[in-house]
Amino acid sequence: MTDFYQLPLADLESRYEALVRDALPLWDIDRNSPLALLKLRENAVFSVLDRAGGEKYVVRVHRAGYHTDAELRSEWQWINSLGEYGVLTPVLRYSSNNRMFEIVASADVPEPRQVDIVEWIDGEQMGSLEQGVGGDADEILERFGTLGGIMAKMHNQVEAWREPEGFTRHAWDEDGLTGEEPFWGRFWELPALNGRQKQTLMDVREKLRSDLASLGKSPAIYGMIHADLVFENVLAGKDGLRVIDFDDSGYGWYLFDLVTSIFFLRGSEHFTPAQDALIAGYRQHRPLPDEHLAWLPVMFMARATTYLGWMHTRAETETAREMTPLVIELAFGLVEDYLDS
């Protein structure tokens, strides 16, 4: 199975589907219930309609080795705490063994996988990485204003929260962003870069590391963050905006969440209005001084490097094949101003 990740999408889908069908009985769901692939990027995500109960769920098959069991358990502890705080989040369905997730092995997939199931959410994505943000200008402003408020509430929850014993997650800190092994990969080694670009990114890496160390990690600016509040991870439904997909959540600067939400709007007519709406919505629920906002260029640059790293370490995905040129363009649109600052 050494070439598993290079298999055509249809073959990968069928293999993951076989694993999901093996997993469903662990939640007392008929293994022959209808399945539909929702997303195959890092995780394989399916919808399932329980034949017996008629309820619809989302099944997530996790990327092998991305999180330890303790880290995934901690992810769900935070999600559940956010829900109790009033933030709309996914609702977990515990397995028949009363576990948050199960470890499932399949002859069709090379590694045992963590599998979890959540209740289906009726809602429309704000947009997608490939297609951009949806809605007209007024809807975009309204949604980003609301998203800013939700983000502020999440950060308020974190600052007031006492983490349970054993809680552990990765960090989007100096090492996670600019160390020898950044969390999403050695961005300066992306094969699509030319020699000059790689050297320039080494300069960026050195400056970022210094800037991030200067910023510090006071509780007012640093804590648990979602770290992937992009368009497709926010569902607009009848009850408001619901935040999903906490797979990348970890410790980081709160500003990192803000820049993530608008990063892929850079260069579009929506960027400045969306950023202004996001900040205004945030400030309705949590202080965000101008001196903190002065660090936004550092965070945009840091976010850009993570996407370059993702394209490098997830080269087998269709997203990486399609998006690498755009990410390089966006990243190097920031480089000159950042290095000159």
mmCIF file of C-alpha atoms in Angstrom:
data_model
loop_
_atom_site.group_PDB
_atom_site.id
_atom_site.type_symbol
_atom_site.label_atom_id
_atom_site.label_comp_id
_atom_site.label_asym_id
_atom_site.label_seq_id
_atom_site.Cartn_x
_atom_site.Cartn_y
_atom_site.Cartn_z
ATOM 1 C CA MET A 1 0.000 0.000 0.000
ATOM 2 C CA THR A 2 2.983 2.309 -0.398
ATOM 3 C CA ASP A 3 1.188 4.083 -3.259
ATOM 4 C CA PHE A 4 -2.121 4.425 -1.414
ATOM 5 C CA TYR A 5 -2.086 8.242 -1.375
ATOM 6 C CA GLN A 6 -1.385 8.402 -5.103
ATOM 7 C CA LEU A 7 -4.464 6.359 -5.984
ATOM 8 C CA PRO A 8 -7.167 8.025 -8.113
ATOM 9 C CA LEU A 9 -9.873 9.815 -6.138
ATOM 10 C CA ALA A 10 -12.501 7.189 -7.014
ATOM 11 C CA ASP A 11 -10.291 4.399 -5.644
ATOM 12 C CA LEU A 12 -9.546 6.313 -2.453
ATOM 13 C CA GLU A 13 -13.239 7.015 -1.986
ATOM 14 C CA SER A 14 -14.177 3.347 -2.297
ATOM 15 C CA ARG A 15 -11.467 2.281 0.142
ATOM 16 C CA TYR A 16 -12.466 4.870 2.743
ATOM 17 C CA GLU A 17 -16.104 3.925 2.242
ATOM 18 C CA ALA A 18 -15.251 0.320 3.096
ATOM 19 C CA LEU A 19 -13.593 1.486 6.316
ATOM 20 C CA VAL A 20 -16.605 3.638 7.213
ATOM 21 C CA ARG A 21 -18.977 0.713 6.677
ATOM 22 C CA ASP A 22 -16.844 -1.350 9.048
ATOM 23 C CA ALA A 23 -17.051 1.485 11.586
ATOM 24 C CA LEU A 24 -20.794 2.205 11.511
ATOM 25 C CA PRO A 25 -21.885 -0.740 13.702
ATOM 26 C CA LEU A 26 -19.758 0.736 16.515
ATOM 27 C CA TRP A 27 -22.408 3.490 16.633
ATOM 28 C CA ASP A 28 -25.295 1.029 16.154
ATOM 29 C CA ILE A 29 -25.762 2.283 12.598
ATOM 30 C CA ASP A 30 -26.543 -0.221 9.838
ATOM 31 C CA ARG A 31 -23.392 -0.764 7.803
ATOM 32 C CA ASN A 32 -25.469 -0.728 4.610
ATOM 33 C CA SER A 33 -26.868 2.740 5.267
ATOM 34 C CA PRO A 34 -26.487 5.194 2.340
ATOM 35 C CA LEU A 35 -23.142 7.009 2.280
ATOM 36 C CA ALA A 36 -22.004 10.050 0.297
ATOM 37 C CA LEU A 37 -18.507 11.534 0.162
ATOM 38 C CA LEU A 38 -18.488 15.170 1.319
ATOM 39 C CA LYS A 39 -14.770 15.930 1.256
ATOM 40 C CA LEU A 40 -11.523 14.084 0.712
ATOM 41 C CA ARG A 41 -8.607 16.312 1.550
ATOM 42 C CA GLU A 42 -6.727 15.589 4.769
ATOM 43 C CA ASN A 43 -9.643 13.697 6.261
ATOM 44 C CA ALA A 44 -12.211 11.602 4.447
ATOM 45 C CA VAL A 45 -15.633 12.977 5.372
ATOM 46 C CA PHE A 46 -18.908 11.205 4.530
ATOM 47 C CA SER A 47 -22.567 11.762 5.208
ATOM 48 C CA VAL A 48 -24.573 8.745 6.322
ATOM 49 C CA LEU A 49 -28.339 8.277 6.544
ATOM 50 C CA ASP A 50 -29.057 5.768 9.270
ATOM 51 C CA ARG A 51 -31.395 3.220 7.711
ATOM 52 C CA ALA A 52 -32.893 2.268 11.055
ATOM 53 C CA GLY A 53 -33.426 5.624 12.720
ATOM 54 C CA GLY A 54 -33.688 7.845 9.665
ATOM 55 C CA GLU A 55 -31.206 10.332 11.138
ATOM 56 C CA LYS A 56 -28.398 11.858 9.095
ATOM 57 C CA TYR A 57 -24.828 12.153 10.396
ATOM 58 C CA VAL A 58 -21.348 13.160 9.313
ATOM 59 C CA VAL A 59 -18.567 10.568 9.598
ATOM 60 C CA ARG A 60 -14.973 11.791 9.746
ATOM 61 C CA VAL A 61 -12.050 9.445 9.011
ATOM 62 C CA HIS A 62 -8.954 11.213 10.281
ATOM 63 C CA ARG A 63 -5.643 11.620 8.507
ATOM 64 C CA ALA A 64 -3.228 8.987 9.812
ATOM 65 C CA GLY A 65 -0.844 10.259 12.460
ATOM 66 C CA TYR A 66 -2.067 13.860 12.486
ATOM 67 C CA HIS A 67 -3.261 13.735 16.096
ATOM 68 C CA THR A 68 -2.685 11.345 18.957
ATOM 69 C CA ASP A 69 -5.723 9.921 20.705
ATOM 70 C CA ALA A 70 -5.109 12.316 23.611
ATOM 71 C CA GLU A 71 -5.007 15.279 21.228
ATOM 72 C CA LEU A 72 -8.246 14.254 19.514
ATOM 73 C CA ARG A 73 -9.936 13.720 22.874
ATOM 74 C CA SER A 74 -8.797 17.215 23.870
ATOM 75 C CA GLU A 75 -10.208 18.627 20.645
ATOM 76 C CA TRP A 76 -13.642 17.296 21.546
ATOM 77 C CA GLN A 77 -13.340 18.536 25.114
ATOM 78 C CA TRP A 78 -12.821 22.052 23.803
ATOM 79 C CA ILE A 79 -15.615 21.788 21.213
ATOM 80 C CA ASN A 80 -18.054 20.595 23.870
ATOM 81 C CA SER A 81 -16.999 23.398 26.218
ATOM 82 C CA LEU A 82 -17.537 25.987 23.477
ATOM 83 C CA GLY A 83 -21.017 24.570 22.929
ATOM 84 C CA GLU A 84 -21.784 24.933 26.619
ATOM 85 C CA TYR A 85 -20.526 28.523 26.417
ATOM 86 C CA GLY A 86 -23.047 29.312 23.681
ATOM 87 C CA VAL A 87 -20.963 28.975 20.524
ATOM 88 C CA LEU A 88 -22.702 26.873 17.878
ATOM 89 C CA THR A 89 -20.462 23.864 17.219
ATOM 90 C CA PRO A 90 -20.870 20.274 15.956
ATOM 91 C CA VAL A 91 -22.777 17.904 18.242
ATOM 92 C CA LEU A 92 -20.856 14.700 18.840
ATOM 93 C CA ARG A 93 -22.547 11.307 18.743
ATOM 94 C CA TYR A 94 -20.790 9.018 21.180
ATOM 95 C CA SER A 95 -20.188 5.431 20.108
ATOM 96 C CA SER A 96 -22.047 2.522 21.678
ATOM 97 C CA ASN A 97 -18.958 2.147 23.890
ATOM 98 C CA ASN A 98 -19.520 5.754 25.052
ATOM 99 C CA ARG A 99 -16.345 6.923 23.333
ATOM 100 C CA MET A 100 -15.772 10.196 21.499
ATOM 101 C CA PHE A 101 -14.143 8.298 18.648
ATOM 102 C CA GLU A 102 -13.143 4.782 17.720
ATOM 103 C CA ILE A 103 -10.000 3.320 16.148
ATOM 104 C CA VAL A 104 -10.943 1.348 13.038
ATOM 105 C CA ALA A 105 -8.726 -0.810 10.853
ATOM 106 C CA SER A 106 -9.539 -1.914 7.321
ATOM 107 C CA ALA A 107 -7.760 -4.133 4.815
ATOM 108 C CA ASP A 108 -8.365 -1.422 2.208
ATOM 109 C CA VAL A 109 -6.562 1.392 4.103
ATOM 110 C CA PRO A 110 -2.924 1.117 5.236
ATOM 111 C CA GLU A 111 -3.216 2.469 8.788
ATOM 112 C CA PRO A 112 -5.837 2.160 11.537
ATOM 113 C CA ARG A 113 -7.837 5.393 11.623
ATOM 114 C CA GLN A 114 -9.573 7.496 14.218
ATOM 115 C CA VAL A 115 -13.254 7.803 13.288
ATOM 116 C CA ASP A 116 -15.849 10.082 14.854
ATOM 117 C CA ILE A 117 -19.469 10.922 14.064
ATOM 118 C CA VAL A 118 -21.426 14.147 14.530
ATOM 119 C CA GLU A 119 -25.020 15.120 13.966
ATOM 120 C CA TRP A 120 -25.853 16.490 10.518
ATOM 121 C CA ILE A 121 -26.040 20.286 10.296
ATOM 122 C CA ASP A 122 -28.414 21.951 7.840
ATOM 123 C CA GLY A 123 -26.621 25.012 6.580
ATOM 124 C CA GLU A 124 -24.835 26.678 3.707
ATOM 125 C CA GLN A 125 -21.075 27.120 3.678
ATOM 126 C CA MET A 126 -19.913 30.732 3.581
ATOM 127 C CA GLY A 127 -17.797 29.637 0.628
ATOM 128 C CA SER A 128 -14.974 27.267 -0.262
ATOM 129 C CA LEU A 129 -11.223 27.421 -0.697
ATOM 130 C CA GLU A 130 -11.511 26.682 -4.382
ATOM 131 C CA GLN A 131 -14.511 28.887 -5.239
ATOM 132 C CA GLY A 132 -14.203 31.762 -2.784
ATOM 133 C CA VAL A 133 -16.790 33.361 -0.531
ATOM 134 C CA GLY A 134 -20.481 33.152 -1.400
ATOM 135 C CA GLY A 135 -23.271 35.746 -1.233
ATOM 136 C CA ASP A 136 -23.614 39.348 -2.359
ATOM 137 C CA ALA A 137 -21.654 42.266 -0.857
ATOM 138 C CA ASP A 138 -24.179 43.012 1.898
ATOM 139 C CA GLU A 139 -24.424 39.342 2.892
ATOM 140 C CA ILE A 140 -20.632 39.065 3.021
ATOM 141 C CA LEU A 141 -20.352 42.080 5.318
ATOM 142 C CA GLU A 142 -23.104 40.801 7.594
ATOM 143 C CA ARG A 143 -21.612 37.336 7.825
ATOM 144 C CA PHE A 144 -18.079 38.540 8.511
ATOM 145 C CA GLY A 145 -19.379 40.891 11.177
ATOM 146 C CA THR A 146 -21.192 37.980 12.801
ATOM 147 C CA LEU A 147 -18.144 35.763 12.395
ATOM 148 C CA GLY A 148 -16.000 38.365 14.159
ATOM 149 C CA GLY A 149 -18.405 38.270 17.089
ATOM 150 C CA ILE A 150 -18.331 34.488 17.230
ATOM 151 C CA MET A 151 -14.540 34.483 17.113
ATOM 152 C CA ALA A 152 -14.387 36.970 19.993
ATOM 153 C CA LYS A 153 -16.732 34.782 22.071
ATOM 154 C CA MET A 154 -14.507 31.771 21.385
ATOM 155 C CA HIS A 155 -11.456 33.690 22.572
ATOM 156 C CA ASN A 156 -13.363 34.908 25.642
ATOM 157 C CA GLN A 157 -14.252 31.318 26.471
ATOM 158 C CA VAL A 158 -10.620 30.271 26.204
ATOM 159 C CA GLU A 159 -9.358 33.058 28.443
ATOM 160 C CA ALA A 160 -11.886 32.125 31.138
ATOM 161 C CA TRP A 161 -11.623 28.350 30.687
ATOM 162 C CA ARG A 162 -9.825 25.918 32.948
ATOM 163 C CA GLU A 163 -8.501 23.137 30.750
ATOM 164 C CA PRO A 164 -9.277 19.600 31.951
ATOM 165 C CA GLU A 165 -6.487 17.417 33.238
ATOM 166 C CA GLY A 166 -4.520 15.807 30.424
ATOM 167 C CA PHE A 167 -5.575 18.373 27.830
ATOM 168 C CA THR A 168 -3.014 18.553 25.029
ATOM 169 C CA ARG A 169 -2.871 20.124 21.573
ATOM 170 C CA HIS A 170 -0.215 21.268 19.128
ATOM 171 C CA ALA A 171 0.887 24.910 19.046
ATOM 172 C CA TRP A 172 0.984 27.513 16.281
ATOM 173 C CA ASP A 173 3.828 29.253 18.111
ATOM 174 C CA GLU A 174 7.366 30.224 17.047
ATOM 175 C CA ASP A 175 8.385 26.583 16.677
ATOM 176 C CA GLY A 176 5.089 25.486 15.138
ATOM 177 C CA LEU A 177 5.353 28.243 12.540
ATOM 178 C CA THR A 178 9.078 28.775 11.973
ATOM 179 C CA GLY A 179 10.990 25.959 13.685
ATOM 180 C CA GLU A 180 12.987 23.204 12.046
ATOM 181 C CA GLU A 181 9.807 21.175 11.605
ATOM 182 C CA PRO A 182 6.847 23.578 11.332
ATOM 183 C CA PHE A 183 3.492 21.994 12.110
ATOM 184 C CA TRP A 184 2.344 22.039 8.488
ATOM 185 C CA GLY A 185 5.749 21.448 6.963
ATOM 186 C CA ARG A 186 9.029 23.043 5.854
ATOM 187 C CA PHE A 187 7.461 25.707 3.649
ATOM 188 C CA TRP A 188 10.806 26.883 2.257
ATOM 189 C CA GLU A 189 11.283 23.456 0.623
ATOM 190 C CA LEU A 190 8.105 23.451 -1.499
ATOM 191 C CA PRO A 191 9.299 21.976 -4.838
ATOM 192 C CA ALA A 192 7.268 24.474 -6.889
ATOM 193 C CA LEU A 193 9.467 27.325 -5.586
ATOM 194 C CA ASN A 194 12.556 28.458 -7.487
ATOM 195 C CA GLY A 195 15.918 28.923 -5.803
ATOM 196 C CA ARG A 196 15.510 32.649 -5.214
ATOM 197 C CA GLN A 197 12.063 32.169 -3.707
ATOM 198 C CA LYS A 198 13.368 29.506 -1.341
ATOM 199 C CA GLN A 199 16.157 31.798 -0.149
ATOM 200 C CA THR A 200 13.706 34.666 0.307
ATOM 201 C CA LEU A 201 11.515 32.449 2.467
ATOM 202 C CA MET A 202 14.514 31.633 4.649
ATOM 203 C CA ASP A 203 14.833 35.380 5.263
ATOM 204 C CA VAL A 204 11.109 35.561 6.001
ATOM 205 C CA ARG A 205 11.411 32.650 8.407
ATOM 206 C CA GLU A 206 14.201 34.332 10.365
ATOM 207 C CA LYS A 207 12.319 37.627 10.647
ATOM 208 C CA LEU A 208 9.054 35.912 11.573
ATOM 209 C CA ARG A 209 10.730 34.007 14.364
ATOM 210 C CA SER A 210 12.103 37.226 15.827
ATOM 211 C CA ASP A 211 8.815 39.097 15.451
ATOM 212 C CA LEU A 212 6.750 36.328 17.035
ATOM 213 C CA ALA A 213 9.117 36.098 19.990
ATOM 214 C CA SER A 214 8.740 39.856 20.482
ATOM 215 C CA LEU A 215 4.953 39.609 20.441
ATOM 216 C CA GLY A 216 4.850 37.320 23.469
ATOM 217 C CA LYS A 217 2.074 35.056 24.705
ATOM 218 C CA SER A 218 0.034 36.916 27.289
ATOM 219 C CA PRO A 219 -3.474 35.460 27.952
ATOM 220 C CA ALA A 220 -4.976 38.531 26.278
ATOM 221 C CA ILE A 221 -3.486 37.620 22.903
ATOM 222 C CA TYR A 222 -2.637 33.896 23.002
ATOM 223 C CA GLY A 223 -4.593 30.724 23.773
ATOM 224 C CA MET A 224 -6.599 27.980 22.065
ATOM 225 C CA ILE A 225 -7.622 28.982 18.540
ATOM 226 C CA HIS A 226 -9.607 27.304 15.792
ATOM 227 C CA ALA A 227 -6.789 28.040 13.297
ATOM 228 C CA ASP A 228 -8.892 27.186 10.238
ATOM 229 C CA LEU A 229 -11.909 29.513 10.304
ATOM 230 C CA VAL A 230 -12.064 29.658 6.517
ATOM 231 C CA PHE A 231 -15.267 29.975 4.479
ATOM 232 C CA GLU A 232 -16.034 26.270 4.238
ATOM 233 C CA ASN A 233 -15.730 25.739 7.997
ATOM 234 C CA VAL A 234 -18.545 28.137 8.820
ATOM 235 C CA LEU A 235 -22.104 27.034 8.088
ATOM 236 C CA ALA A 236 -24.890 29.590 7.838
ATOM 237 C CA GLY A 237 -28.128 28.022 9.031
ATOM 238 C CA LYS A 238 -31.469 29.008 10.496
ATOM 239 C CA ASP A 239 -29.979 29.300 13.978
ATOM 240 C CA GLY A 240 -26.981 31.394 12.890
ATOM 241 C CA LEU A 241 -23.373 30.690 11.959
ATOM 242 C CA ARG A 242 -22.011 27.373 13.195
ATOM 243 C CA VAL A 243 -18.284 26.696 13.421
ATOM 244 C CA ILE A 244 -17.156 23.246 12.267
ATOM 245 C CA ASP A 245 -13.913 21.314 11.623
ATOM 246 C CA PHE A 246 -11.646 21.891 14.613
ATOM 247 C CA ASP A 247 -9.025 19.509 13.220
ATOM 248 C CA ASP A 248 -6.295 22.164 13.210
ATOM 249 C CA SER A 249 -7.225 23.837 16.502
ATOM 250 C CA GLY A 250 -4.365 24.383 18.899
ATOM 251 C CA TYR A 251 -2.546 27.039 20.870
ATOM 252 C CA GLY A 252 -1.804 30.243 19.002
ATOM 253 C CA TRP A 253 -2.249 33.977 18.752
ATOM 254 C CA TYR A 254 -5.866 35.129 18.512
ATOM 255 C CA LEU A 255 -4.921 37.365 15.582
ATOM 256 C CA PHE A 256 -4.024 34.184 13.683
ATOM 257 C CA ASP A 257 -7.728 33.287 13.676
ATOM 258 C CA LEU A 258 -8.651 36.686 12.241
ATOM 259 C CA VAL A 259 -6.179 36.585 9.360
ATOM 260 C CA THR A 260 -7.115 32.990 8.532
ATOM 261 C CA SER A 261 -10.746 33.987 7.946
ATOM 262 C CA ILE A 262 -9.880 36.616 5.342
ATOM 263 C CA PHE A 263 -6.555 35.428 3.939
ATOM 264 C CA PHE A 264 -7.945 34.079 0.678
ATOM 265 C CA LEU A 265 -9.862 37.291 0.070
ATOM 266 C CA ARG A 266 -6.601 39.178 -0.386
ATOM 267 C CA GLY A 267 -6.510 40.819 -3.811
ATOM 268 C CA SER A 268 -10.296 40.783 -4.133
ATOM 269 C CA GLU A 269 -12.763 43.648 -3.832
ATOM 270 C CA HIS A 270 -14.193 42.010 -0.711
ATOM 271 C CA PHE A 271 -10.962 42.000 1.309
ATOM 272 C CA THR A 272 -11.005 45.426 2.977
ATOM 273 C CA PRO A 273 -14.773 45.502 3.693
ATOM 274 C CA ALA A 274 -14.637 41.949 5.057
ATOM 275 C CA GLN A 275 -11.646 42.753 7.273
ATOM 276 C CA ASP A 276 -13.332 45.889 8.603
ATOM 277 C CA ALA A 277 -16.560 43.971 9.290
ATOM 278 C CA LEU A 278 -14.667 41.151 10.993
ATOM 279 C CA ILE A 279 -12.818 43.546 13.294
ATOM 280 C CA ALA A 280 -15.950 45.561 14.081
ATOM 281 C CA GLY A 281 -17.879 42.403 14.932
ATOM 282 C CA TYR A 282 -15.026 41.182 17.116
ATOM 283 C CA ARG A 283 -14.824 44.462 19.003
ATOM 284 C CA GLN A 284 -18.473 44.228 19.965
ATOM 285 C CA HIS A 285 -17.599 41.298 22.240
ATOM 286 C CA ARG A 286 -13.892 41.566 23.052
ATOM 287 C CA PRO A 287 -11.253 44.322 23.154
ATOM 288 C CA LEU A 288 -8.994 44.519 20.106
ATOM 289 C CA PRO A 289 -6.708 47.540 20.511
ATOM 290 C CA ASP A 290 -5.098 49.190 17.513
ATOM 291 C CA GLU A 291 -1.690 48.244 18.882
ATOM 292 C CA HIS A 292 -2.686 44.586 18.528
ATOM 293 C CA LEU A 293 -3.908 45.156 14.983
ATOM 294 C CA ALA A 294 -0.474 46.560 14.145
ATOM 295 C CA TRP A 295 0.707 42.931 14.239
ATOM 296 C CA LEU A 296 -1.637 41.857 11.439
ATOM 297 C CA PRO A 297 1.091 41.985 8.724
ATOM 298 C CA VAL A 298 3.178 39.564 10.799
ATOM 299 C CA MET A 299 0.215 37.196 11.128
ATOM 300 C CA PHE A 300 -0.651 37.391 7.428
ATOM 301 C CA MET A 301 2.929 36.482 6.570
ATOM 302 C CA ALA A 302 2.945 33.632 9.080
ATOM 303 C CA ARG A 303 -0.358 32.322 7.736
ATOM 304 C CA ALA A 304 0.983 32.455 4.174
ATOM 305 C CA THR A 305 3.977 30.300 5.072
ATOM 306 C CA THR A 306 1.742 27.664 6.662
ATOM 307 C CA TYR A 307 -0.215 27.300 3.440
ATOM 308 C CA LEU A 308 3.023 26.847 1.502
ATOM 309 C CA GLY A 309 3.952 24.140 4.008
ATOM 310 C CA TRP A 310 0.560 22.490 3.606
ATOM 311 C CA MET A 311 0.956 22.369 -0.167
ATOM 312 C CA HIS A 312 4.344 20.735 0.336
ATOM 313 C CA THR A 313 3.301 18.040 2.816
ATOM 314 C CA ARG A 314 -0.100 17.328 1.243
ATOM 315 C CA ALA A 315 1.136 17.240 -2.348
ATOM 316 C CA GLU A 316 -0.944 14.113 -3.006
ATOM 317 C CA THR A 317 -4.228 15.996 -2.587
ATOM 318 C CA GLU A 318 -6.215 17.512 -5.411
ATOM 319 C CA THR A 319 -6.346 20.769 -3.441
ATOM 320 C CA ALA A 320 -2.547 21.041 -3.383
ATOM 321 C CA ARG A 321 -2.292 20.349 -7.098
ATOM 322 C CA GLU A 322 -4.865 23.030 -7.898
ATOM 323 C CA MET A 323 -4.012 25.683 -5.301
ATOM 324 C CA THR A 324 -0.210 25.739 -5.118
ATOM 325 C CA PRO A 325 0.275 28.476 -7.787
ATOM 326 C CA LEU A 326 -2.319 30.716 -6.094
ATOM 327 C CA VAL A 327 -0.798 30.249 -2.647
ATOM 328 C CA ILE A 328 2.675 31.090 -3.965
ATOM 329 C CA GLU A 329 1.259 34.224 -5.602
ATOM 330 C CA LEU A 330 -0.512 35.318 -2.411
ATOM 331 C CA ALA A 331 2.529 34.609 -0.239
ATOM 332 C CA PHE A 332 4.967 36.521 -2.410
ATOM 333 C CA GLY A 333 2.526 39.389 -2.665
ATOM 334 C CA LEU A 334 3.267 39.898 1.046
ATOM 335 C CA VAL A 335 6.980 39.186 1.158
ATOM 336 C CA GLU A 336 8.507 42.472 -0.009
ATOM 337 C CA ASP A 337 6.480 44.700 2.302
ATOM 338 C CA TYR A 338 7.029 42.327 5.206
ATOM 339 C CA LEU A 339 10.824 42.154 4.825
ATOM 340 C CA ASP A 340 10.999 45.935 4.410
ATOM 341 C CA SER A 341 8.940 46.623 7.545
#
